XYZ file of C-alpha atoms in Angstrom:
226
model
C -14.359 11.721 12.083
C -15.663 8.157 11.782
C -18.387 7.243 14.217
C -17.170 4.565 16.562
C -20.568 3.334 17.029
C -20.449 1.939 13.481
C -18.514 -1.141 14.882
C -21.689 -2.096 16.709
C -23.834 -1.963 13.738
C -25.120 -5.426 12.470
C -23.303 -6.732 9.449
C -26.415 -6.289 7.256
C -26.091 -2.432 7.707
C -22.267 -2.501 7.311
C -22.040 -4.471 4.060
C -23.931 -1.951 2.082
C -21.485 0.678 2.960
C -18.603 -1.541 2.309
C -19.853 -2.498 -1.012
C -20.383 1.120 -1.959
C -16.866 2.035 -1.057
C -15.431 -0.753 -3.031
C -17.572 0.117 -6.063
C -16.623 3.762 -5.907
C -12.803 2.817 -5.504
C -13.105 0.467 -8.534
C -14.659 3.035 -10.725
C -12.093 5.555 -9.815
C -9.101 3.237 -10.375
C -10.513 2.137 -13.677
C -10.249 5.837 -14.689
C -6.636 6.380 -13.743
C -5.067 3.012 -14.471
C -2.645 0.746 -12.751
C -0.691 2.098 -9.675
C 2.101 1.381 -7.270
C 0.997 1.065 -3.611
C 3.162 2.594 -0.944
C 2.829 1.670 2.699
C 4.315 3.300 5.753
C 3.943 4.954 9.100
C 1.762 7.980 9.854
C 4.006 8.863 12.703
C 7.177 9.546 10.933
C 8.038 13.384 10.955
C 9.075 15.383 8.058
C 12.702 15.753 9.142
C 13.153 11.950 9.226
C 15.236 10.255 6.539
C 12.504 7.911 5.573
C 10.173 10.808 4.980
C 12.565 12.303 2.544
C 13.007 8.782 0.854
C 9.296 8.399 0.490
C 8.974 11.941 -1.056
C 11.774 11.126 -3.493
C 10.089 7.784 -4.252
C 6.724 9.406 -5.050
C 8.539 12.039 -7.268
C 10.477 9.187 -9.269
C 7.154 7.055 -9.653
C 5.475 10.286 -11.012
C 8.352 10.905 -13.404
C 8.185 7.385 -14.767
C 4.416 7.789 -15.487
C 3.294 5.597 -12.664
C 0.335 6.268 -10.504
C 1.067 6.303 -6.797
C -1.425 4.840 -4.203
C -0.844 5.772 -0.536
C -3.001 5.906 2.562
C -3.656 9.589 2.359
C -2.611 10.321 6.029
C 0.371 12.120 7.426
C 3.935 10.736 7.734
C 5.252 8.253 5.025
C 1.887 8.442 3.360
C 2.065 12.135 3.073
C 5.569 12.129 1.934
C 4.732 9.705 -0.889
C 1.662 11.556 -2.001
C 3.721 14.933 -1.810
C 6.521 13.654 -4.118
C 4.128 12.296 -6.653
C 1.913 15.388 -6.494
C 4.611 18.070 -6.689
C 6.091 16.169 -9.722
C 2.850 16.487 -11.635
C 1.943 12.722 -11.250
C -1.102 10.870 -10.304
C -1.427 10.769 -6.543
C -4.180 8.589 -5.016
C -5.042 8.805 -1.336
C -7.138 6.040 0.577
C -8.304 8.097 3.413
C -9.638 6.803 6.598
C -10.257 8.980 9.732
C -8.657 7.796 12.852
C -8.022 9.327 16.351
C -4.366 10.121 15.326
C -5.217 11.126 11.756
C -7.977 13.633 11.844
C -7.383 15.097 8.394
C -6.184 13.863 5.066
C -2.987 15.263 3.461
C -3.394 17.796 0.786
C -1.328 16.115 -1.801
C -3.902 13.999 -3.612
C -5.036 14.184 -7.144
C -7.594 11.453 -6.412
C -8.993 11.218 -3.081
C -11.172 8.247 -1.784
C -12.769 8.206 1.680
C -13.330 4.937 3.665
C -15.375 4.068 6.686
C -14.053 0.601 6.938
C -10.515 -0.804 6.863
C -11.724 -3.878 5.105
C -12.577 -1.967 1.960
C -9.784 0.434 2.213
C -7.152 -2.398 2.417
C -8.866 -4.297 -0.398
C -8.690 -1.267 -2.684
C -4.820 -1.238 -2.326
C -4.849 -4.668 -3.991
C -7.478 -3.831 -6.747
C -5.221 -2.344 -9.215
C -1.630 -2.342 -8.048
C 1.217 -3.665 -10.051
C 3.838 -3.288 -7.307
C 3.972 -2.816 -3.444
C 6.538 -0.821 -1.666
C 6.856 -0.585 2.118
C 8.683 1.912 4.142
C 9.044 1.687 8.042
C 5.750 1.550 9.851
C 3.848 0.053 12.636
C 0.998 -2.415 13.033
C -0.927 -1.115 10.127
C 2.063 -1.412 7.857
C 2.895 -4.768 9.033
C -0.644 -5.836 8.408
C -0.611 -4.553 4.859
C 2.852 -6.038 4.171
C 2.004 -9.556 5.350
C -1.376 -9.503 3.596
C 0.144 -8.748 0.403
C 2.845 -11.434 0.727
C 0.098 -13.861 1.603
C -2.068 -12.897 -1.257
C 0.942 -13.246 -3.770
C 2.186 -16.323 -2.054
C -1.102 -18.045 -2.387
C -1.797 -16.688 -5.828
C -4.854 -14.900 -4.926
C -3.140 -11.815 -6.439
C -1.028 -11.867 -9.579
C 2.698 -12.086 -9.045
C 4.053 -8.504 -8.176
C 7.086 -7.084 -6.670
C 7.058 -6.505 -2.859
C 9.832 -4.023 -1.831
C 10.831 -3.261 1.633
C 12.733 0.043 1.879
C 15.106 0.308 4.969
C 17.334 -2.677 5.542
C 18.106 -1.527 9.119
C 14.419 -1.481 9.961
C 13.348 -4.646 7.959
C 16.483 -6.634 8.510
C 15.612 -8.086 11.955
C 12.070 -9.039 10.696
C 13.494 -10.938 7.699
C 16.046 -12.730 10.001
C 13.269 -13.822 12.146
C 11.142 -14.942 9.028
C 14.200 -16.885 7.842
C 14.981 -18.427 11.282
C 11.471 -19.113 12.563
C 9.133 -19.482 9.720
C 11.505 -21.014 7.159
C 13.482 -22.781 9.906
C 10.380 -24.552 11.066
C 9.062 -25.372 7.505
C 6.132 -22.903 7.954
C 6.860 -21.381 4.633
C 8.756 -22.603 1.594
C 12.262 -21.592 0.631
C 11.027 -19.698 -2.535
C 8.574 -17.468 -0.424
C 11.526 -15.446 0.700
C 12.187 -14.593 -2.876
C 8.921 -12.628 -3.020
C 10.517 -9.894 -0.907
C 13.190 -7.403 -1.975
C 14.831 -5.371 0.931
C 16.932 -2.379 -0.112
C 18.103 1.103 0.852
C 18.582 2.011 -2.705
C 15.735 3.887 -4.702
C 17.446 3.165 -7.985
C 17.026 -0.513 -7.138
C 13.518 0.070 -6.165
C 12.773 1.712 -9.562
C 14.568 -0.978 -11.370
C 12.317 -3.691 -9.703
C 9.287 -1.671 -10.285
C 10.011 -0.741 -13.935
C 10.892 -4.349 -14.689
C 7.239 -5.417 -13.960
C 5.339 -2.430 -15.190
C 5.632 -2.737 -18.967
C 3.023 -5.480 -19.198
C 0.563 -3.176 -17.534
C 1.145 -0.340 -19.845
C -0.144 -2.547 -22.546
C -3.382 -3.157 -20.574
C -4.703 0.321 -19.631
C -8.332 -0.713 -19.864
C -7.931 -3.850 -17.689
C -10.621 -3.529 -14.921
C -9.718 -3.373 -11.151
C -10.186 -6.758 -9.463
C -10.097 -8.104 -6.018
C -8.062 -10.907 -4.650
C -9.905 -14.152 -5.571
């Protein structure tokens, strides 16, 4: 388990570890190519419909020849990794030890271990051509809003951002429309960055529409938001 004392280390000691984590992640992603990042809660049990959807999503991505990148923990992360792994696909886990997540899920063809959230989260954005989020808590919200911000500000290349589960995400999107757009805190076109759906066929259509260009660039090196 990660040593909580690390948060009290001076930045001069933390930075070399973060740099090493990023370098190792970049080297690994360079070997396996572009992927699709999947976000979601560690707390969703295996009998939940969203677990089943995440598993099916992982399977479909693998069958389409696309690498899946998930958080490596239980819940939605496990389901997505499992679907890809059992379908014979490339299944990357970005693992970080937390009090609620004391072990990595076993459905990973490529396993990366992180001490710091900053390097782990940056790795999601290094070599992904699309981002898919299923229901989740604060961590999932953090990942979703960061990728929206990075695409909105063009710090990342344009990429699909798909939220799976209209009942879960609908209230948040209504709030964004009423409060952020209504108060002119975002532009009208910013909402077009996001697709909300319950249909995995639609998810795959959105993903496949953007991925042909990356199939032509298999040697493109991972890059951080700039």
